[in-house]
């Protein structure tokens, strides 16, 4: 046991992993800062790796113009930063009126695709797929868990013949328990 | 399976054809399936695609955090898979995936100092699986590393689970914090199942190592394996090589050959003595 310096465990820094404004509390402990930096980068990569257009759109190389205010907003709103992470980004972009007719199509497509992909690799229920309303009427993003062990997950965009948009028009989803969408069970809100 | 069987991890379809080649060319003896990625699939269909011995590794049971009903569903599927495959071992992570409702994208280390509060959950999860559970040690960045070996020895006694000892995680933890890597000796001698992989310097500090699974096995890890070769390559042991990034077939074969050579050398040594 090392008794000669301040003893610090993961559990001591865990409250601050999504709070870079608080990192300076640990300025006397190099390893704690590296630990927090790694946690923080985890969110950055989760956000931008599947969404190069969002990184372009942020207007700076580090993507901080979107990343920092979004993370602060998400922490204050106590979002879980789970699979719907990118759907929350859509809500944040909408609230900040940052989407317009020239940029929204590709960004919404990427964000909803990223959410569907993360759901497909992280969900542990018996559901086989997910349908996501991303704010485009009559066009849904659909994600499928791998259909065989040697295949990868699939992400599609499908045209819907009717307007089944959620009432409040915000990103929503439903789970699919079959190999195809055969029923529309109604939309669920993201948590 | 014999002394020091060598395997590789399999997480999803993108590496399937390479893994099949590694089997066909005799570089590996078994495949460690990240089984919870495939719970929605039919076990018989999976078995047809893996005509070799398999082990199960679980990534996202989140058994410390998840509610009873969800754990029951996950364990019932793993049990069905286990009946179809008779896996060499079933292993899982004991780590924190979230805190106060916020998910992490890098797992956090549990607090070993209050370790006994985890015992009931470990026992419950192991009972649900109906199989000895091998829990993996964490690649510490902070001072939990000093308490980890004692904690893992202790849970084995208290819960009858065992340890999936990740060799390179222990090397990372020791390098990062100064904890004595030889404190793991009792754990190493009591388990049969090991992981090994490459690690990477942290982006903000080259002196801190992250368990990345995207590099070759380091020379420091090689030296550590050699030092305890009599334990790592004894009867019925397995060493799973983990590779998730920079999936270069030839480089992977180099590492697998190096592990195989160590295993053979130990067998020869055992025969001679
Ligand atoms: Fe591992």
Short mmCIF file of C-alpha atoms and ligand atoms in Angstrom, two decimals:
data_model
loop_
_atom_site.label_atom_id
_atom_site.label_comp_id
_atom_site.label_asym_id
_atom_site.label_seq_id
_atom_site.Cartn_x
_atom_site.Cartn_y
_atom_site.Cartn_z
CA UNK A 1 0.00 0.00 0.00
CA UNK A 2 1.35 3.42 -0.90
CA UNK A 3 0.91 5.79 2.06
CA UNK A 4 3.29 8.49 0.94
CA UNK A 5 1.04 10.52 -1.32
CA UNK A 6 -2.57 11.40 -1.69
CA UNK A 7 -4.50 8.25 -2.41
CA UNK A 8 -7.01 8.70 -5.24
CA UNK A 9 -9.32 6.12 -6.78
CA UNK A 10 -11.63 6.24 -9.83
CA UNK A 11 -14.53 6.65 -7.43
CA UNK A 12 -13.01 9.96 -6.22
CA UNK A 13 -13.08 11.53 -9.68
CA UNK A 14 -16.21 9.83 -11.00
CA UNK A 15 -18.54 12.80 -10.33
CA UNK A 16 -16.47 14.98 -12.64
CA UNK A 17 -16.01 12.79 -15.70
CA UNK A 18 -18.45 14.78 -17.85
CA UNK A 19 -17.60 18.14 -16.15
CA UNK A 20 -14.39 19.63 -17.61
CA UNK A 21 -15.16 22.93 -15.88
CA UNK A 22 -14.36 21.07 -12.62
CA UNK A 23 -11.14 19.33 -13.71
CA UNK A 24 -9.00 22.03 -12.07
CA UNK A 25 -10.03 20.61 -8.67
CA UNK A 26 -7.43 17.92 -9.43
CA UNK A 27 -4.71 20.16 -10.78
CA UNK A 28 -2.22 18.77 -8.21
CA UNK A 29 -2.66 15.18 -9.42
CA UNK A 30 -1.37 14.50 -12.92
CA UNK A 31 -2.85 11.00 -13.17
CA UNK A 32 -6.29 12.18 -12.06
CA UNK A 33 -6.23 14.77 -14.83
CA UNK A 34 -5.24 12.12 -17.38
CA UNK A 35 -8.02 9.86 -16.06
CA UNK A 36 -10.59 12.64 -16.45
CA UNK A 37 -9.23 13.52 -19.89
CA UNK A 38 -9.69 9.90 -21.01
CA UNK A 39 -13.28 9.84 -19.74
CA UNK A 40 -14.01 13.16 -21.46
CA UNK A 41 -12.47 12.00 -24.74
CA UNK A 42 -14.70 8.92 -24.55
CA UNK A 43 -17.73 11.20 -24.93
CA UNK A 44 -16.03 13.20 -27.70
CA UNK A 45 -15.30 10.10 -29.76
CA UNK A 46 -18.77 8.68 -29.10
CA UNK A 47 -20.23 11.92 -30.44
CA UNK A 48 -18.03 12.66 -33.44
CA UNK A 49 -16.53 9.38 -34.69
CA UNK A 50 -19.75 8.31 -36.44
CA UNK A 51 -20.66 11.91 -37.44
CA UNK A 52 -17.97 13.64 -39.55
CA UNK A 53 -20.52 16.12 -40.92
CA UNK A 54 -21.35 17.27 -37.40
CA UNK A 55 -17.64 17.89 -36.78
CA UNK A 56 -17.45 19.95 -39.98
CA UNK A 57 -20.58 21.80 -38.98
CA UNK A 58 -19.12 22.73 -35.57
CA UNK A 59 -16.76 25.03 -37.45
CA UNK A 60 -13.65 24.28 -35.41
CA UNK A 61 -11.14 21.45 -35.64
CA UNK A 62 -11.78 20.18 -32.10
CA UNK A 63 -15.55 20.31 -32.45
CA UNK A 64 -15.69 22.16 -29.13
CA UNK A 65 -18.19 24.74 -30.43
CA UNK A 66 -20.82 22.02 -30.23
CA UNK A 67 -19.26 19.51 -27.83
CA UNK A 68 -18.76 21.75 -24.80
CA UNK A 69 -22.15 23.53 -24.75
CA UNK A 70 -23.96 20.28 -25.62
CA UNK A 71 -22.29 18.37 -22.79
CA UNK A 72 -23.02 21.17 -20.33
CA UNK A 73 -26.66 21.27 -21.48
CA UNK A 74 -26.87 17.45 -21.26
CA UNK A 75 -25.41 17.38 -17.73
CA UNK A 76 -27.81 20.07 -16.53
CA UNK A 77 -30.71 18.23 -18.11
CA UNK A 78 -29.42 14.96 -16.58
CA UNK A 79 -29.57 13.02 -19.85
CA UNK A 80 -28.07 9.54 -19.51
CA UNK A 81 -25.56 9.82 -22.43
CA UNK A 82 -26.56 6.28 -23.44
CA UNK A 83 -27.57 5.14 -26.93
CA UNK A 84 -29.90 8.16 -27.57
CA UNK A 85 -26.91 10.54 -27.23
CA UNK A 86 -27.13 11.65 -30.87
CA UNK A 87 -30.90 12.12 -30.72
CA UNK A 88 -30.34 14.56 -27.85
CA UNK A 89 -27.91 16.41 -30.13
CA UNK A 90 -30.77 16.80 -32.63
CA UNK A 91 -32.94 18.28 -29.89
CA UNK A 92 -30.11 20.58 -28.80
CA UNK A 93 -29.50 21.73 -32.41
CA UNK A 94 -33.23 22.38 -32.83
CA UNK A 95 -33.50 24.31 -29.55
CA UNK A 96 -30.57 26.46 -30.64
CA UNK A 97 -32.07 26.90 -34.12
CA UNK A 98 -28.87 25.70 -35.75
CA UNK A 99 -30.47 23.55 -38.44
CA UNK A 100 -31.70 24.91 -41.75
CA UNK A 101 -32.80 23.49 -45.08
CA UNK A 102 -29.26 23.35 -46.48
CA UNK A 103 -27.58 21.45 -43.61
CA UNK A 104 -30.32 19.52 -41.85
CA UNK A 105 -30.71 16.53 -44.16
CA UNK A 106 -27.19 15.13 -43.88
CA UNK A 107 -26.73 16.02 -40.23
CA UNK A 108 -30.04 14.49 -39.15
CA UNK A 109 -29.28 11.41 -41.21
CA UNK A 110 -25.86 10.95 -39.60
CA UNK A 111 -27.08 11.62 -36.06
CA UNK A 112 -30.06 9.25 -36.27
CA UNK A 113 -27.85 6.61 -37.94
CA UNK A 114 -25.32 6.91 -35.11
CA UNK A 115 -28.06 6.50 -32.48
CA UNK A 116 -29.49 3.46 -34.29
CA UNK A 117 -26.01 1.91 -34.58
CA UNK A 118 -25.24 2.44 -30.91
CA UNK A 119 -28.60 0.94 -29.96
CA UNK A 120 -27.93 -2.08 -32.17
CA UNK A 121 -24.64 -2.89 -30.45
CA UNK A 122 -25.60 -2.04 -26.88
CA UNK A 123 -29.22 -3.14 -26.43
CA UNK A 124 -29.53 -6.37 -24.44
CA UNK A 125 -33.29 -6.94 -24.74
CA UNK A 126 -34.96 -9.38 -27.12
CA UNK A 127 -35.70 -6.59 -29.62
CA UNK A 128 -34.12 -7.08 -33.06
CA UNK A 129 -34.38 -3.55 -34.40
CA UNK A 130 -35.23 0.06 -33.75
CA UNK A 131 -37.11 2.68 -35.79
CA UNK A 132 -36.22 6.31 -35.20
CA UNK A 133 -38.11 9.46 -36.11
CA UNK A 134 -35.41 12.06 -36.71
CA UNK A 135 -37.58 15.00 -37.73
CA UNK A 136 -38.14 14.13 -41.39
CA UNK A 137 -41.77 13.33 -42.12
CA UNK A 138 -42.41 9.96 -43.78
CA UNK A 139 -38.75 8.88 -43.65
CA UNK A 140 -37.44 6.85 -40.71
CA UNK A 141 -34.01 5.60 -39.71
CA UNK A 142 -34.06 1.88 -38.91
CA UNK A 143 -31.29 -0.05 -37.17
CA UNK A 144 -31.02 -3.84 -36.99
CA UNK A 145 -28.87 -5.97 -34.73
CA UNK A 146 -26.63 -8.32 -36.75
CA UNK A 147 -28.76 -10.96 -38.49
CA UNK A 148 -26.04 -13.62 -38.15
CA UNK A 149 -22.83 -13.91 -36.16
CA UNK A 150 -20.69 -13.28 -39.27
CA UNK A 151 -22.69 -10.20 -40.35
CA UNK A 152 -22.66 -6.64 -39.07
CA UNK A 153 -25.54 -4.47 -37.85
CA UNK A 154 -27.53 -2.69 -40.57
CA UNK A 155 -28.72 0.91 -40.71
CA UNK A 156 -31.36 1.93 -43.25
CA UNK A 157 -33.55 4.87 -44.10
CA UNK A 158 -37.03 3.89 -45.20
CA UNK A 159 -39.87 5.78 -46.82
CA UNK A 160 -43.21 5.55 -45.01
CA UNK A 161 -46.38 5.90 -47.05
CA UNK A 162 -48.24 7.84 -44.36
CA UNK A 163 -47.48 10.66 -41.96
CA UNK A 164 -46.97 8.89 -38.62
CA UNK A 165 -44.81 11.62 -37.09
CA UNK A 166 -44.92 12.01 -33.29
CA UNK A 167 -47.31 14.72 -32.13
CA UNK A 168 -44.64 17.07 -30.80
CA UNK A 169 -42.35 16.36 -33.77
CA UNK A 170 -39.29 15.58 -31.60
CA UNK A 171 -36.89 12.63 -32.12
CA UNK A 172 -38.58 9.44 -30.91
CA UNK A 173 -38.28 5.68 -31.40
CA UNK A 174 -39.96 2.31 -31.17
CA UNK A 175 -38.46 -1.15 -30.85
CA UNK A 176 -39.02 -3.93 -33.38
CA UNK A 177 -39.37 -7.52 -32.19
CA UNK A 178 -39.52 -9.15 -35.61
CA UNK A 179 -37.25 -9.37 -38.68
CA UNK A 180 -39.29 -6.61 -40.33
CA UNK A 181 -41.56 -3.76 -39.29
CA UNK A 182 -45.01 -5.31 -39.31
CA UNK A 183 -46.76 -3.12 -36.74
CA UNK A 184 -46.53 0.49 -35.63
CA UNK A 185 -46.75 0.43 -31.83
CA UNK A 186 -46.54 4.22 -31.42
CA UNK A 187 -43.53 6.37 -30.50
CA UNK A 188 -41.53 6.32 -27.26
CA UNK A 189 -39.73 9.37 -25.91
CA UNK A 190 -35.97 9.16 -25.39
CA UNK A 191 -34.71 9.25 -21.81
CA UNK B 1 -7.42 -28.65 -25.02
CA UNK B 2 -3.92 -28.94 -23.57
CA UNK B 3 -1.45 -26.74 -21.71
CA UNK B 4 -1.63 -23.09 -22.63
CA UNK B 5 -4.28 -23.11 -25.34
CA UNK B 6 -4.18 -19.93 -27.39
CA UNK B 7 -7.37 -18.15 -28.50
CA UNK B 8 -8.55 -14.83 -29.86
CA UNK B 9 -11.53 -12.61 -29.09
CA UNK B 10 -14.43 -12.25 -31.51
CA UNK B 11 -16.76 -9.27 -31.15
CA UNK B 12 -18.59 -9.10 -34.48
CA UNK B 13 -18.91 -9.87 -38.17
CA UNK B 14 -16.14 -7.53 -39.40
CA UNK B 15 -13.38 -9.91 -38.24
CA UNK B 16 -15.13 -13.22 -38.99
CA UNK B 17 -13.18 -14.21 -42.11
CA UNK B 18 -9.82 -13.37 -40.48
CA UNK B 19 -10.71 -15.42 -37.42
CA UNK B 20 -11.64 -18.36 -39.64
CA UNK B 21 -8.25 -18.11 -41.35
CA UNK B 22 -6.50 -18.07 -37.97
CA UNK B 23 -8.34 -21.29 -37.07
CA UNK B 24 -7.66 -22.93 -40.46
CA UNK B 25 -3.97 -22.07 -40.29
CA UNK B 26 -3.67 -23.47 -36.75
CA UNK B 27 -2.74 -20.19 -35.07
CA UNK B 28 -5.51 -20.46 -32.50
CA UNK B 29 -7.14 -23.32 -30.59
CA UNK B 30 -10.40 -21.62 -29.62
CA UNK B 31 -12.39 -18.40 -30.06
CA UNK B 32 -13.63 -16.21 -27.21
CA UNK B 33 -17.06 -14.92 -28.24
CA UNK B 34 -18.27 -11.60 -26.86
CA UNK B 35 -21.44 -13.50 -26.22
CA UNK B 36 -23.78 -10.70 -25.23
CA UNK B 37 -23.37 -9.15 -28.68
CA UNK B 38 -25.22 -12.20 -30.04
CA UNK B 39 -27.95 -12.94 -27.49
CA UNK B 40 -30.68 -12.30 -30.08
CA UNK B 41 -29.32 -15.02 -32.40
CA UNK B 42 -30.08 -18.74 -32.47
CA UNK B 43 -27.31 -20.68 -30.62
CA UNK B 44 -27.38 -23.50 -33.18
CA UNK B 45 -26.82 -21.03 -36.01
CA UNK B 46 -23.85 -19.48 -34.16
CA UNK B 47 -22.41 -22.93 -33.43
CA UNK B 48 -22.44 -23.78 -37.15
CA UNK B 49 -20.21 -20.75 -37.81
CA UNK B 50 -17.69 -21.69 -35.11
CA UNK B 51 -16.61 -25.31 -35.58
CA UNK B 52 -14.04 -25.05 -32.76
CA UNK B 53 -13.99 -24.77 -28.96
CA UNK B 54 -15.29 -21.42 -27.68
CA UNK B 55 -15.19 -19.37 -24.50
CA UNK B 56 -17.70 -16.68 -23.48
CA UNK B 57 -16.81 -13.14 -22.52
CA UNK B 58 -19.57 -10.76 -21.39
CA UNK B 59 -19.20 -7.04 -21.93
CA UNK B 60 -22.49 -5.40 -21.07
CA UNK B 61 -24.27 -7.44 -18.43
CA UNK B 62 -23.68 -4.46 -16.12
CA UNK B 63 -24.60 -6.86 -13.34
CA UNK B 64 -23.74 -4.40 -10.57
CA UNK B 65 -26.22 -1.86 -11.94
CA UNK B 66 -28.93 -3.62 -13.91
CA UNK B 67 -32.29 -4.66 -12.44
CA UNK B 68 -33.34 -8.24 -11.70
CA UNK B 69 -35.72 -8.71 -14.63
CA UNK B 70 -33.21 -7.62 -17.29
CA UNK B 71 -30.48 -9.75 -15.71
CA UNK B 72 -32.83 -12.74 -15.70
CA UNK B 73 -33.43 -12.35 -19.43
CA UNK B 74 -29.71 -11.93 -20.24
CA UNK B 75 -28.69 -14.87 -18.06
CA UNK B 76 -31.39 -17.12 -19.53
CA UNK B 77 -30.04 -16.44 -23.03
CA UNK B 78 -26.42 -16.99 -21.94
CA UNK B 79 -27.48 -20.25 -20.28
CA UNK B 80 -29.06 -21.43 -23.54
CA UNK B 81 -25.88 -20.51 -25.40
CA UNK B 82 -23.81 -22.26 -22.77
CA UNK B 83 -25.84 -25.47 -23.19
CA UNK B 84 -25.22 -25.34 -26.95
CA UNK B 85 -21.49 -24.61 -26.71
CA UNK B 86 -20.16 -25.93 -23.37
CA UNK B 87 -17.77 -22.94 -23.25
CA UNK B 88 -14.27 -23.23 -21.81
CA UNK B 89 -15.17 -20.43 -19.36
CA UNK B 90 -17.68 -17.62 -18.86
CA UNK B 91 -16.13 -14.28 -17.95
CA UNK B 92 -17.46 -10.82 -17.24
CA UNK B 93 -16.33 -7.33 -16.24
CA UNK B 94 -16.72 -6.02 -12.72
CA UNK B 95 -16.73 -2.28 -13.35
CA UNK B 96 -18.92 0.81 -13.27
CA UNK B 97 -20.72 1.65 -16.50
CA UNK B 98 -22.61 4.64 -15.12
CA UNK B 99 -22.78 6.96 -12.16
CA UNK B 100 -25.87 8.83 -10.96
CA UNK B 101 -27.64 7.97 -14.20
CA UNK B 102 -24.80 9.17 -16.48
CA UNK B 103 -23.26 6.54 -18.77
CA UNK B 104 -19.51 6.34 -19.31
CA UNK B 105 -17.83 5.55 -22.59
CA UNK B 106 -14.77 4.37 -20.66
CA UNK B 107 -15.59 2.00 -17.81
CA UNK B 108 -14.67 3.12 -14.30
CA UNK B 109 -13.00 1.03 -11.61
CA UNK B 110 -15.05 -0.13 -8.64
CA UNK B 111 -14.07 0.89 -5.13
CA UNK B 112 -12.26 -2.16 -3.76
CA UNK B 113 -12.12 -0.61 -0.30
CA UNK B 114 -15.84 -1.26 0.07
CA UNK B 115 -15.56 -4.50 -1.91
CA UNK B 116 -17.82 -6.60 0.30
CA UNK B 117 -20.89 -4.66 -0.87
CA UNK B 118 -20.40 -6.29 -4.29
CA UNK B 119 -20.31 -9.87 -3.03
CA UNK B 120 -24.09 -10.43 -3.03
CA UNK B 121 -24.40 -9.14 -6.59
CA UNK B 122 -21.54 -11.33 -7.79
CA UNK B 123 -23.10 -14.38 -6.13
CA UNK B 124 -26.53 -13.57 -7.54
CA UNK B 125 -25.16 -13.11 -11.08
CA UNK B 126 -23.11 -16.28 -10.89
CA UNK B 127 -26.16 -18.21 -9.64
CA UNK B 128 -28.25 -16.86 -12.51
CA UNK B 129 -25.64 -18.02 -15.02
CA UNK B 130 -25.38 -21.42 -13.32
CA UNK B 131 -21.69 -21.51 -14.15
CA UNK B 132 -18.43 -20.43 -12.50
CA UNK B 133 -17.96 -16.76 -13.27
CA UNK B 134 -14.48 -15.43 -14.12
CA UNK B 135 -14.21 -11.70 -13.38
CA UNK B 136 -11.61 -9.61 -15.18
CA UNK B 137 -9.13 -7.28 -13.46
CA UNK B 138 -9.16 -3.60 -14.46
CA UNK B 139 -6.32 -1.61 -16.13
CA UNK B 140 -6.10 0.95 -13.33
CA UNK B 141 -5.01 4.51 -13.88
CA UNK B 142 -5.51 5.52 -10.26
CA UNK B 143 -4.68 3.97 -6.92
CA UNK B 144 -7.31 1.23 -6.90
CA UNK B 145 -4.45 -0.79 -8.40
CA UNK B 146 -2.93 -1.20 -4.92
CA UNK B 147 -6.09 -2.86 -3.60
CA UNK B 148 -7.11 -4.89 -6.63
CA UNK B 149 -5.05 -8.09 -6.11
CA UNK B 150 -6.31 -8.55 -2.54
CA UNK B 151 -9.89 -7.80 -3.62
CA UNK B 152 -9.81 -10.39 -6.40
CA UNK B 153 -8.31 -13.01 -4.07
CA UNK B 154 -10.98 -12.20 -1.54
CA UNK B 155 -13.97 -12.46 -3.89
CA UNK B 156 -12.81 -15.88 -5.02
CA UNK B 157 -12.98 -17.05 -1.41
CA UNK B 158 -16.26 -15.33 -0.60
CA UNK B 159 -18.25 -16.02 -3.77
CA UNK B 160 -16.57 -19.03 -5.38
CA UNK B 161 -16.15 -17.07 -8.57
CA UNK B 162 -12.68 -16.92 -10.11
CA UNK B 163 -10.57 -14.34 -11.95
CA UNK B 164 -10.02 -13.86 -15.65
CA UNK B 165 -6.54 -12.47 -15.19
CA UNK B 166 -5.73 -9.92 -17.88
CA UNK B 167 -1.95 -9.90 -18.02
CA UNK B 168 -1.56 -6.62 -19.89
CA UNK B 169 -4.19 -4.90 -17.72
CA UNK B 170 -1.99 -5.75 -14.73
CA UNK B 171 1.08 -4.42 -16.57
CA UNK B 172 -0.78 -1.15 -17.35
CA UNK B 173 -1.95 -0.77 -13.75
CA UNK B 174 1.52 -1.38 -12.39
CA UNK B 175 3.20 1.00 -14.85
CA UNK B 176 0.56 3.68 -14.27
CA UNK B 177 0.61 3.66 -10.49
CA UNK B 178 3.74 1.91 -9.26
CA UNK B 179 1.74 -0.94 -7.68
CA UNK B 180 3.76 -4.17 -7.44
CA UNK B 181 2.71 -6.49 -10.26
CA UNK B 182 3.92 -9.51 -8.30
CA UNK B 183 1.05 -8.92 -5.86
CA UNK B 184 -1.03 -10.78 -8.47
CA UNK B 185 0.91 -14.03 -8.04
CA UNK B 186 -1.73 -15.80 -5.93
CA UNK B 187 -4.47 -14.81 -8.39
CA UNK B 188 -2.39 -16.03 -11.33
CA UNK B 189 -1.80 -19.37 -9.66
CA UNK B 190 -5.48 -19.91 -8.78
CA UNK B 191 -7.05 -19.25 -12.16
CA UNK B 192 -6.71 -21.09 -15.46
CA UNK B 193 -7.85 -18.31 -17.76
CA UNK B 194 -5.91 -15.29 -18.99
CA UNK B 195 -6.16 -12.38 -21.39
CA UNK B 196 -3.34 -10.54 -23.09
CA UNK B 197 -3.25 -7.59 -25.50
CA UNK B 198 -1.36 -4.50 -26.52
CA UNK B 199 -1.79 -1.10 -24.90
CA UNK B 200 -1.32 2.53 -25.99
CA UNK B 201 -0.01 5.71 -24.32
CA UNK B 202 -2.75 8.12 -23.19
CA UNK B 203 -3.28 11.03 -25.62
CA UNK B 204 -2.47 13.64 -22.96
CA UNK B 205 0.43 11.84 -21.27
CA UNK B 206 2.77 9.26 -22.84
CA UNK B 207 3.64 7.85 -19.44
CA UNK B 208 0.11 6.64 -18.78
CA UNK B 209 -1.00 3.46 -20.55
CA UNK B 210 -4.46 2.62 -21.82
CA UNK B 211 -5.64 -0.90 -22.47
CA UNK B 212 -6.45 -0.30 -26.16
CA UNK B 213 -6.20 -3.78 -27.76
CA UNK B 214 -4.83 -2.09 -30.87
CA UNK B 215 -1.07 -2.67 -30.61
CA UNK B 216 1.38 -5.54 -30.43
CA UNK B 217 2.06 -7.16 -27.06
CA UNK B 218 4.70 -4.99 -25.35
CA UNK B 219 8.13 -6.27 -24.41
CA UNK B 220 7.30 -5.57 -20.77
CA UNK B 221 4.26 -7.84 -21.02
CA UNK B 222 6.39 -10.51 -22.74
CA UNK B 223 8.90 -10.41 -19.89
CA UNK B 224 6.11 -10.75 -17.34
CA UNK B 225 4.65 -13.74 -19.20
CA UNK B 226 8.09 -15.38 -19.29
CA UNK B 227 8.54 -14.84 -15.56
CA UNK B 228 5.34 -16.73 -14.75
CA UNK B 229 5.38 -19.08 -17.76
CA UNK B 230 5.10 -22.13 -15.48
CA UNK B 231 1.72 -20.79 -14.31
CA UNK B 232 0.38 -19.32 -17.56
CA UNK B 233 1.14 -22.49 -19.52
CA UNK B 234 0.15 -25.22 -17.09
CA UNK B 235 -2.48 -27.92 -17.59
CA UNK B 236 -5.81 -26.69 -19.06
CA UNK B 237 -4.89 -23.01 -19.07
CA UNK B 238 -6.12 -20.66 -21.82
CA UNK B 239 -4.67 -17.37 -23.02
CA UNK B 240 -6.97 -15.20 -25.12
CA UNK B 241 -5.27 -12.61 -27.31
CA UNK B 242 -7.52 -9.53 -27.56
CA UNK B 243 -7.37 -7.37 -30.65
CA UNK B 244 -10.00 -4.72 -31.38
CA UNK B 245 -8.18 -1.98 -33.27
CA UNK B 246 -5.55 -1.92 -36.02
CA UNK B 247 -6.59 -5.44 -37.04
CA UNK B 248 -3.54 -6.34 -39.10
CA UNK B 249 -3.56 -10.09 -39.82
CA UNK B 250 0.20 -10.55 -40.12
CA UNK B 251 0.96 -8.61 -36.96
CA UNK B 252 -1.66 -10.62 -35.07
CA UNK B 253 -0.07 -13.86 -36.32
CA UNK B 254 3.32 -12.61 -35.07
CA UNK B 255 1.92 -12.15 -31.56
CA UNK B 256 0.08 -15.48 -31.64
CA UNK B 257 3.27 -17.25 -32.79
CA UNK B 258 5.18 -15.68 -29.95
CA UNK B 259 2.59 -16.92 -27.44
CA UNK B 260 2.64 -20.38 -29.04
CA UNK B 261 6.41 -20.54 -28.78
CA UNK B 262 6.27 -19.69 -25.08
CA UNK B 263 3.66 -22.41 -24.57
CA UNK B 264 5.76 -25.00 -26.41
CA UNK B 265 8.94 -24.02 -24.58
CA UNK B 266 7.18 -24.47 -21.27
CA UNK B 267 5.90 -27.91 -22.32
CA UNK B 268 9.42 -28.97 -23.31
CA UNK B 269 10.77 -27.63 -20.01
CA UNK B 270 8.08 -29.52 -18.08
CA UNK B 271 8.90 -32.78 -19.89
CA UNK B 272 12.61 -32.41 -19.22
CA UNK B 273 12.19 -31.71 -15.55
FE1 LIG C 1 -9.18 -8.26 -21.25
#
